[in-house]
Short mmCIF file of C-alpha atoms in Angstrom, two decimals:
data_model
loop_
_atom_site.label_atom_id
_atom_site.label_comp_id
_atom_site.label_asym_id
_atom_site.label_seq_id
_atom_site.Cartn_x
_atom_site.Cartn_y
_atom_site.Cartn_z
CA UNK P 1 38.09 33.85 -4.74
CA UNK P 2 38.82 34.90 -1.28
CA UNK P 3 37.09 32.81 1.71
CA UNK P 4 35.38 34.03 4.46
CA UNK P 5 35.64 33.11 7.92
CA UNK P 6 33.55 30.60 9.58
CA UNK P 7 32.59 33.90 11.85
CA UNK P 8 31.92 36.06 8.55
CA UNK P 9 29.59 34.04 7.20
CA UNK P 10 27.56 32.77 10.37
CA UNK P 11 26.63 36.61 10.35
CA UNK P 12 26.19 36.86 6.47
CA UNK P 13 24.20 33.88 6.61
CA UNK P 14 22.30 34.16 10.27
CA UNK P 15 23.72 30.67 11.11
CA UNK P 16 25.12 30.50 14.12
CA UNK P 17 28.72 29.15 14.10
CA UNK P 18 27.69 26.40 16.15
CA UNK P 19 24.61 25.55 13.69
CA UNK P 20 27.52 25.04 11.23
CA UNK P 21 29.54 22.92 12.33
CA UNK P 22 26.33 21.00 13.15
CA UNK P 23 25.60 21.37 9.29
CA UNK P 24 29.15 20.30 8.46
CA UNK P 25 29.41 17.01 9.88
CA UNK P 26 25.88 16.06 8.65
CA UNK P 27 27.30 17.07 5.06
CA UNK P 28 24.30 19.58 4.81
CA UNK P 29 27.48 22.44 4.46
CA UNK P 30 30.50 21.71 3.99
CA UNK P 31 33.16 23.88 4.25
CA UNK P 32 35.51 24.89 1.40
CA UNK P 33 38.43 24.81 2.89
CA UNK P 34 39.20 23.62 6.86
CA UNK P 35 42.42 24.03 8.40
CA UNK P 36 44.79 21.43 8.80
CA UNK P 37 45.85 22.77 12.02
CA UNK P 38 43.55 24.97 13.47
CA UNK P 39 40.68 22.75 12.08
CA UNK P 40 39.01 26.72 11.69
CA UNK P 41 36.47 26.43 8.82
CA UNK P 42 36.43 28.94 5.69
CA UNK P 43 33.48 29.16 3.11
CA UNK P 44 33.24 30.23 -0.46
CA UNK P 45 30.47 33.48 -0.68
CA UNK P 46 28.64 31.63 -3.22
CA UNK P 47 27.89 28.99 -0.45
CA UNK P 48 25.85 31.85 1.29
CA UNK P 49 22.27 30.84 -1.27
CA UNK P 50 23.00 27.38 0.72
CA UNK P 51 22.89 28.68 3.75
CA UNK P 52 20.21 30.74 3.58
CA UNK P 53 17.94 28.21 2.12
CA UNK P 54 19.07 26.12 5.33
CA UNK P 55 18.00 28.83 7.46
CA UNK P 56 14.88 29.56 5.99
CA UNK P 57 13.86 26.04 5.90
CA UNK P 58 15.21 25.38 9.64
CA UNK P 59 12.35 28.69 10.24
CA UNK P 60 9.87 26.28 8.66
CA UNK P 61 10.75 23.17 10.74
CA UNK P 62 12.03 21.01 8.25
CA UNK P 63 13.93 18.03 10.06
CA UNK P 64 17.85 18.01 8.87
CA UNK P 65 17.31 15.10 6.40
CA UNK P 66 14.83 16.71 4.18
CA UNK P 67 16.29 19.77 4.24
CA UNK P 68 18.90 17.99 2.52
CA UNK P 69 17.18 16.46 -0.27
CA UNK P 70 15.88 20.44 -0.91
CA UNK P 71 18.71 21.66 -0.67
CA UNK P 72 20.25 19.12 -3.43
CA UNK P 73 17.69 19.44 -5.85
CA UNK P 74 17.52 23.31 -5.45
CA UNK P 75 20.23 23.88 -7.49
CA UNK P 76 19.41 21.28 -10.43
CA UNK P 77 15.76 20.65 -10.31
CA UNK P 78 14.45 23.81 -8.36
CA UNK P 79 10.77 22.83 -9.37
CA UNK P 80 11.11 19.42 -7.76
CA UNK P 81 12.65 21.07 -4.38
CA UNK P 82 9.55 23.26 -4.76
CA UNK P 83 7.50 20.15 -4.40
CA UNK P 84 8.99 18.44 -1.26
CA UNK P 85 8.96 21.98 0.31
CA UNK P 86 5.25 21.49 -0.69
CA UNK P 87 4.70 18.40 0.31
CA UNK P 88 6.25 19.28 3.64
CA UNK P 89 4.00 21.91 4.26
CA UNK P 90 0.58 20.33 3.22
CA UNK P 91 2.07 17.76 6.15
CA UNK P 92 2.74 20.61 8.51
CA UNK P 93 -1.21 22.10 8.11
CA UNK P 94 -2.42 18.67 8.38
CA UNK P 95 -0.92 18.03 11.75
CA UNK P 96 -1.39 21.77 12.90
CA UNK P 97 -4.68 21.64 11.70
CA UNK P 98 -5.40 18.09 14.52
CA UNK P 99 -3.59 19.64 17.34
CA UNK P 100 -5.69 22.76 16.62
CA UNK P 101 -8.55 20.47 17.28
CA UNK P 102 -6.88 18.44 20.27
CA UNK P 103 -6.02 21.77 21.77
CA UNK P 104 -9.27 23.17 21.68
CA UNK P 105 -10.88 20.21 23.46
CA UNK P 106 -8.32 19.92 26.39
CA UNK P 107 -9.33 23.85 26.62
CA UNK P 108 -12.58 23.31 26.87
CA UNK P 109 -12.01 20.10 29.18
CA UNK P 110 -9.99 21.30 31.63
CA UNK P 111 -12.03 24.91 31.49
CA UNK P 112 -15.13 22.99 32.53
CA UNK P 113 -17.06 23.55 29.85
CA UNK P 114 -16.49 19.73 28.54
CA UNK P 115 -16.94 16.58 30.93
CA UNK P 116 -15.66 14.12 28.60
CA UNK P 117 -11.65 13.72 28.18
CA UNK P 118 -10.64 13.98 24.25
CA UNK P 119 -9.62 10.85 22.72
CA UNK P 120 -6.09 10.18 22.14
CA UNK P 121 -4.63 10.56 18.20
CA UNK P 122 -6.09 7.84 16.39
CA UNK P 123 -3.21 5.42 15.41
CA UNK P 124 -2.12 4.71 11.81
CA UNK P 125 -2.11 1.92 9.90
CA UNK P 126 -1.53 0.74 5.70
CA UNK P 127 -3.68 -0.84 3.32
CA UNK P 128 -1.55 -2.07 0.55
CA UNK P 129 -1.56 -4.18 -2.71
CA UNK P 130 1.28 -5.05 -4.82
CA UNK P 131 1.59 -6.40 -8.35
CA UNK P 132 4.27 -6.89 -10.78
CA UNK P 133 3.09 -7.67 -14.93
CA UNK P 134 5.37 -9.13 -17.80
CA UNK P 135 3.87 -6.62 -20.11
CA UNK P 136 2.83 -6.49 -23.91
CA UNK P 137 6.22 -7.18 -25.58
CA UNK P 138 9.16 -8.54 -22.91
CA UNK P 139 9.80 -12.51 -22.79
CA UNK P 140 10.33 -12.25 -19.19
CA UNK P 141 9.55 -10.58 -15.59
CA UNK P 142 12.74 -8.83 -14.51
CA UNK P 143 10.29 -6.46 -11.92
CA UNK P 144 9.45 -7.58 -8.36
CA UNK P 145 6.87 -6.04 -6.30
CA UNK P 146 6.42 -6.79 -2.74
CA UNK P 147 3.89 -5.05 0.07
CA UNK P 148 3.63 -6.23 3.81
CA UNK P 149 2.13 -4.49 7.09
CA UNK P 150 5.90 -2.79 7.38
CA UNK P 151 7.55 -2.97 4.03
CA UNK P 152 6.30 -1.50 0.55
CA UNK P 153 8.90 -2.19 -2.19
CA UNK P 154 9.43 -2.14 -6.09
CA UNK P 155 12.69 -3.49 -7.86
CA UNK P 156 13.53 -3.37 -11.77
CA UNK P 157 16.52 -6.04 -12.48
CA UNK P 158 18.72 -5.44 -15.57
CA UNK P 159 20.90 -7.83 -17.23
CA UNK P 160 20.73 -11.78 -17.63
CA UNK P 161 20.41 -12.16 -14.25
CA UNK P 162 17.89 -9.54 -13.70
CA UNK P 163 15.04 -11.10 -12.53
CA UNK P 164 16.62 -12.80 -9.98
CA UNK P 165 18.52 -9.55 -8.49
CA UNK P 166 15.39 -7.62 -8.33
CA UNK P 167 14.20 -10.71 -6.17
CA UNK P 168 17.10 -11.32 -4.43
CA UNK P 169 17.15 -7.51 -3.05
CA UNK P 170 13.59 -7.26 -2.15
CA UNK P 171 14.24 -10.55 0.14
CA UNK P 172 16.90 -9.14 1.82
CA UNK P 173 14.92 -6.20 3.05
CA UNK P 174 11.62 -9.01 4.13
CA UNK P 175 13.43 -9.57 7.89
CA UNK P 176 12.57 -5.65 8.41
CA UNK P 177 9.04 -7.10 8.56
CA UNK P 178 9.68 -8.33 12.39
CA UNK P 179 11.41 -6.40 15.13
CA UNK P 180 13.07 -3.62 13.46
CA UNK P 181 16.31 -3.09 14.75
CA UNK P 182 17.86 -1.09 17.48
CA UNK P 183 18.14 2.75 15.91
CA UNK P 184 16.56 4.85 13.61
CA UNK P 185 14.31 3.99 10.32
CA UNK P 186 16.99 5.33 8.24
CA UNK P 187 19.94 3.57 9.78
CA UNK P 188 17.60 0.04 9.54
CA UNK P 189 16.83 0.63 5.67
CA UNK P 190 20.44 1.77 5.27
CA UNK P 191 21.81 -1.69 6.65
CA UNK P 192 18.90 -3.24 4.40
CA UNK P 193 20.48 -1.87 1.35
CA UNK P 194 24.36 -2.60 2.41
CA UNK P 195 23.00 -6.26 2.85
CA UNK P 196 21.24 -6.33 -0.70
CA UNK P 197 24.16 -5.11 -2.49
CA UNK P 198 26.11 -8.26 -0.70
CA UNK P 199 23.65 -10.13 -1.92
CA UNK P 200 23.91 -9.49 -5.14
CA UNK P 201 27.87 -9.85 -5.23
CA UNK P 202 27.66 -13.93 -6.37
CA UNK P 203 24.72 -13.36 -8.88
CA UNK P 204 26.74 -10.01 -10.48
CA UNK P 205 29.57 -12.06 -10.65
CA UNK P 206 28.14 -15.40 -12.59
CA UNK P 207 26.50 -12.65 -14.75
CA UNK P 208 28.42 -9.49 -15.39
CA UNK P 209 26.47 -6.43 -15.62
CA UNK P 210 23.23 -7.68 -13.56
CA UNK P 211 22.10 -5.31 -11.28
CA UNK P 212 18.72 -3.80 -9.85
CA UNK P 213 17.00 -0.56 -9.10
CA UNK P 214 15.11 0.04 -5.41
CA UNK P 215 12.46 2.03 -4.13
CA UNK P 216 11.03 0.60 -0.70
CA UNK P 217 9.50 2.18 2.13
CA UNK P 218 9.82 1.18 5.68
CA UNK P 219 6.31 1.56 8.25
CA UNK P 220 6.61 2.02 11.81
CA UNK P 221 3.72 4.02 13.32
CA UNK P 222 3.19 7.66 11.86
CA UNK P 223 6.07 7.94 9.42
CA UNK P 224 7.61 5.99 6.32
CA UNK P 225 11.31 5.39 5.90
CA UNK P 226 12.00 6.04 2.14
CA UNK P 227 14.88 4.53 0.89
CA UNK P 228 15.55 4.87 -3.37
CA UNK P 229 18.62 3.79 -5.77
CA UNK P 230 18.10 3.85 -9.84
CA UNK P 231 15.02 5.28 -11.36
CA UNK P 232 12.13 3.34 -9.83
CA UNK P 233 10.07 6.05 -8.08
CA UNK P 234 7.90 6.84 -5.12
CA UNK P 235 5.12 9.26 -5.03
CA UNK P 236 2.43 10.89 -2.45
CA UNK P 237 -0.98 11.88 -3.45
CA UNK P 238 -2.29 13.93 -0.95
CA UNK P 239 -5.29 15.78 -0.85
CA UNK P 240 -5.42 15.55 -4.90
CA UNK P 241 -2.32 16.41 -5.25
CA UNK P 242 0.24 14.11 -6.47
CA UNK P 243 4.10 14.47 -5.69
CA UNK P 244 6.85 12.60 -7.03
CA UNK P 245 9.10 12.01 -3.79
CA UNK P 246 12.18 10.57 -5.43
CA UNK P 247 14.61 11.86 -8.06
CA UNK P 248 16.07 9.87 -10.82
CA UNK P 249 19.81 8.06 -10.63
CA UNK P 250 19.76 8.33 -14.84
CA UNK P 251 21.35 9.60 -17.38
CA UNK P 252 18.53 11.21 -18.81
CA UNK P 253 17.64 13.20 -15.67
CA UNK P 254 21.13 14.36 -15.18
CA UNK P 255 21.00 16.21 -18.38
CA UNK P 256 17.34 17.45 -17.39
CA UNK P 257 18.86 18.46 -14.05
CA UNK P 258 21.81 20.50 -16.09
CA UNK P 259 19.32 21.95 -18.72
CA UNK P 260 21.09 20.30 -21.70
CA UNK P 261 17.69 18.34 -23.00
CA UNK P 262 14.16 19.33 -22.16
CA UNK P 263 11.34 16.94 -20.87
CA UNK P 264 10.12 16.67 -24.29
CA UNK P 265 13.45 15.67 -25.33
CA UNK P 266 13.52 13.36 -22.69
CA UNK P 267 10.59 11.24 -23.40
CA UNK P 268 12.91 10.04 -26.58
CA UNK P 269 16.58 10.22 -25.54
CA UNK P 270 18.29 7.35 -26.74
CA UNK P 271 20.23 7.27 -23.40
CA UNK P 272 16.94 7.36 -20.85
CA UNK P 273 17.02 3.80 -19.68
CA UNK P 274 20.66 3.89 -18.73
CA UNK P 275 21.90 4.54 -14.75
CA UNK P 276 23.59 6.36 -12.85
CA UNK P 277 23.49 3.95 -9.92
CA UNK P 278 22.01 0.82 -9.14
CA UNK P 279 22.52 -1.87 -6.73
CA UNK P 280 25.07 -4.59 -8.96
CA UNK P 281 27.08 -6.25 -5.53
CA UNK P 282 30.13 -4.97 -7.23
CA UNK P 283 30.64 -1.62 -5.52
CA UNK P 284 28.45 0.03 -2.90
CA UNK P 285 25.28 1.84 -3.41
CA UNK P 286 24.67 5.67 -2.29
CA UNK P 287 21.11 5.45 -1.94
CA UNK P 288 18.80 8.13 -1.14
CA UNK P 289 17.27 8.03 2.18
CA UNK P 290 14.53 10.08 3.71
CA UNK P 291 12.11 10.08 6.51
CA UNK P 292 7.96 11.05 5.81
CA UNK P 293 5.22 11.86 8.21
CA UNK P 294 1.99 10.12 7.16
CA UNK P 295 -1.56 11.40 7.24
CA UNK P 296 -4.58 9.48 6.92
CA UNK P 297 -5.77 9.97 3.64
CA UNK P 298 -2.41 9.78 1.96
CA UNK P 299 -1.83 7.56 -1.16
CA UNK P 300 1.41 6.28 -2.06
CA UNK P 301 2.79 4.84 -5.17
CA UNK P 302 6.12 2.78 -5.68
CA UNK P 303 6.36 1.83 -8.99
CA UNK P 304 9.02 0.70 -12.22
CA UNK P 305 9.87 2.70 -15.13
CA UNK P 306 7.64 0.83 -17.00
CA UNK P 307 4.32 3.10 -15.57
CA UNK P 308 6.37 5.97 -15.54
CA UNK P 309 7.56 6.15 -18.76
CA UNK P 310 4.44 5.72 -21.07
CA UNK P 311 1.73 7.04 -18.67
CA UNK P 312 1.82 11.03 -17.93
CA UNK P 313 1.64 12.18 -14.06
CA UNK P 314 -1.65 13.74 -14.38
CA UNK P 315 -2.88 9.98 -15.66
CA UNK P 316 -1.25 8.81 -13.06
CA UNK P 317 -2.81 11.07 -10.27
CA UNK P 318 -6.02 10.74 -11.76
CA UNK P 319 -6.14 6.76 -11.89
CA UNK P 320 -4.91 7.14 -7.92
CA UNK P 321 -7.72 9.23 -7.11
CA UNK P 322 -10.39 7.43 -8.72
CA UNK P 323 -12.64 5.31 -6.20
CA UNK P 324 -11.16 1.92 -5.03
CA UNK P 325 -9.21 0.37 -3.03
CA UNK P 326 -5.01 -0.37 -3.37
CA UNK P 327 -6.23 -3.60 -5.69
CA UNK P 328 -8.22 -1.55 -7.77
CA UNK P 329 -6.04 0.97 -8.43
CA UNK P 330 -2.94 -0.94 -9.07
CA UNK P 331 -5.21 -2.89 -11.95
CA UNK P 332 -5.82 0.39 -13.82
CA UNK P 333 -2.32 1.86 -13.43
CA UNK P 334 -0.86 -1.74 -15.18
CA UNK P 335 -4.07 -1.25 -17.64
CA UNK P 336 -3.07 2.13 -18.59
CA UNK P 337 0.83 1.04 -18.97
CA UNK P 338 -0.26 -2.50 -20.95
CA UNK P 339 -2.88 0.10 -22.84
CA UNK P 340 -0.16 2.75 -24.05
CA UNK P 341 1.65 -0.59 -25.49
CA UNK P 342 3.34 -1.98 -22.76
CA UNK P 343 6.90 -2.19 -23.82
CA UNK P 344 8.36 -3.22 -20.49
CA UNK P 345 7.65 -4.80 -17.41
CA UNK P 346 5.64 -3.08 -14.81
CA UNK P 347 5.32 -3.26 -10.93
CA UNK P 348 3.45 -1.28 -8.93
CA UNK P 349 2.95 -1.13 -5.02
CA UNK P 350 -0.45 0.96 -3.35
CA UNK P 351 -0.79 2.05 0.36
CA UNK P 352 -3.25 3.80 1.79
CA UNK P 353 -2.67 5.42 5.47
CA UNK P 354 -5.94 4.55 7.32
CA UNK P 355 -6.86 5.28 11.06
CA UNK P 356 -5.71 1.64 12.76
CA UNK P 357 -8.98 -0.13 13.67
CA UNK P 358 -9.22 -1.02 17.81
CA UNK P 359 -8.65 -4.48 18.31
CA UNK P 360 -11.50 -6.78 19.57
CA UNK P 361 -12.36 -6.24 23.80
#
């Protein structure tokens, strides 16, 4: 297959050259073949859908990092990149939809037809509830479920050792409750994870093959840090619409991904609680990482594979969107699991995005 030039397929693709080497050292693009002396980039022309899709979503205003995760699950699970494009754009018309507002009252304001100066954005805050249940036929807890005013996090341990891993790597990420560090969201849950896995090194290693999944989420103002490894999930109901915001590290979704078994197929494969990756201590974890812009109004759900796997999404959306508070709805989601048998433990974490009440004086 011949290559093109990094100049023939900037124009073919209506990325600049610069854009791309941008997109190169991000890993959004990589180049098939660079150089070893001239360091000149070459692509493939069947890296050109890529690029387009980068371009397109770049036109939207889709940060870097999510048009990542897109652009990943484009080519294996095109109806869940369909979702996050979504769920990115329900975000967008929320927040044009406010400035809209703001805009026309500074308008107004400074035209003289108002006297009084809008309010600033009303700040964000989380309402959460967290709860973790044995279930109808395990002998033990392996599930942990944590929520804080910063951190929101679900863990499914596997092995002898299980419950304590999914412990031990929810406690590791509890100091992000203070100060967060100097840097990004990401970079802070990144370092979170990297000091989980090390803490799971001397319990992997007293019990071979213990290990945990993660899905935790990271507050700070108007956005969530997501950070996911194993199949525990995260979802976001938004304006009645519910959207699963993590993708599998399993078997079973691999083949789903390839089109080898269908989802029917996949509620019974004998392979479906088996993982691709997990956090075991004894070799690094590639976890997923992503950065989300909350609304209020938004629901979100971090739970085990015990909900997920004998209660359907639409149940699922429905029970989130029934009246109640975080409590109340993380009592009928482990009702409907313990109801449909319970055959594993279950942990489930609520948070709703409110508008921050002012503080007293």
């Amino acid at each position: 297959m011949d290559l093109l030039t990094i100049g023939a397929f900037a124009r073919a693709s209506r990325l600049s050259p610069k854009a791309l080497r941008l997109y190169d050292s991000l890993g959004l693009l990589t180049p098939a073949h660079v150089d070893e002396f001239s360091g000149y980039r070459f692509y493939r022309p069947d890296q050109l859908e890529r690029a387009r899709l980068v371009a397109w979503l770049r036109r939207l205003g889709m940060p870097l990092v999510r048009i990542g995760v897109v652009c990943d699950l484009a080519g294996k699970a095109p109806d869940q990149a369909a979702e996050q494009i979504a769920a990115y754009w329900a975000e967008t018309e929320a927040d044009l939809t406010s400035r809209r507002a703001l805009a026309a009252h500074l308008i107004s304001y400074l035209s003289g037809e108002e006297t009084i100066m809008p309010a600033a954005q009303p700040a964000l805050s989380i309402r959460y509830a967290a709860r973790s249940d044995i279930g109808r036929l395990r002998d033990r807890n392996q599930d942990t479920a944590y929520a804080g005013q910063r951190l929101l996090a679900v863990a499914d341990g596997t092995g002898t050792g299980g419950e304590a891993a999914s412990a031990a790597v929810i406690e590791a990420l509890k100091p992000l409750e203070g100060a967060l560090p100097a840097g990004s969201l990401l970079n802070a849950m990144e370092d979170a994870v990297r000091q989980a896995d090390s803490a799971l090194r001397d319990l992997a290693a007293a019990d071979p093959g213990t290990a945990t999944t993660l899905t935790a989420m990271l507050w700070s103002g108007s956005q969530l840090a997501l950070v996911h490894v194993g199949d525990t999930r995260a979802y976001l109901l938004r304006a009645g619409e519910l959207f699963q915001i993590t993708h599998d590290h399993s078997v079973v979704q691999a083949l789903l991904d390839q089109g080898k078994i269908t989802p029917e197929e996949a509620e019974s494969h004998p392979q479906r609680s088996l993982l691709l990756q997990a956090i075991s201590g004894a070799r690094p974890a590639e976890p997923d990482v992503s950065l989300h812009d909350a609304r209020a109004g938004d629901r979100y759900l971090l739970c085990s594979d015990g909900l997920t796997t004998v209660v359907a999404a639409r149940d699922i959306r429905d029970s989130l969107s029934a009246p109640g508070d975080p409590e109340e709805a993380v009592g009928r989601l482990i009702d409907l699991a313990n109801e449909a048998g319970g055959p594993d433990n279950i942990a489930c974490v609520v948070a709703d995005v409110i508008e921050a009440q002012p503080g007293p004086g």
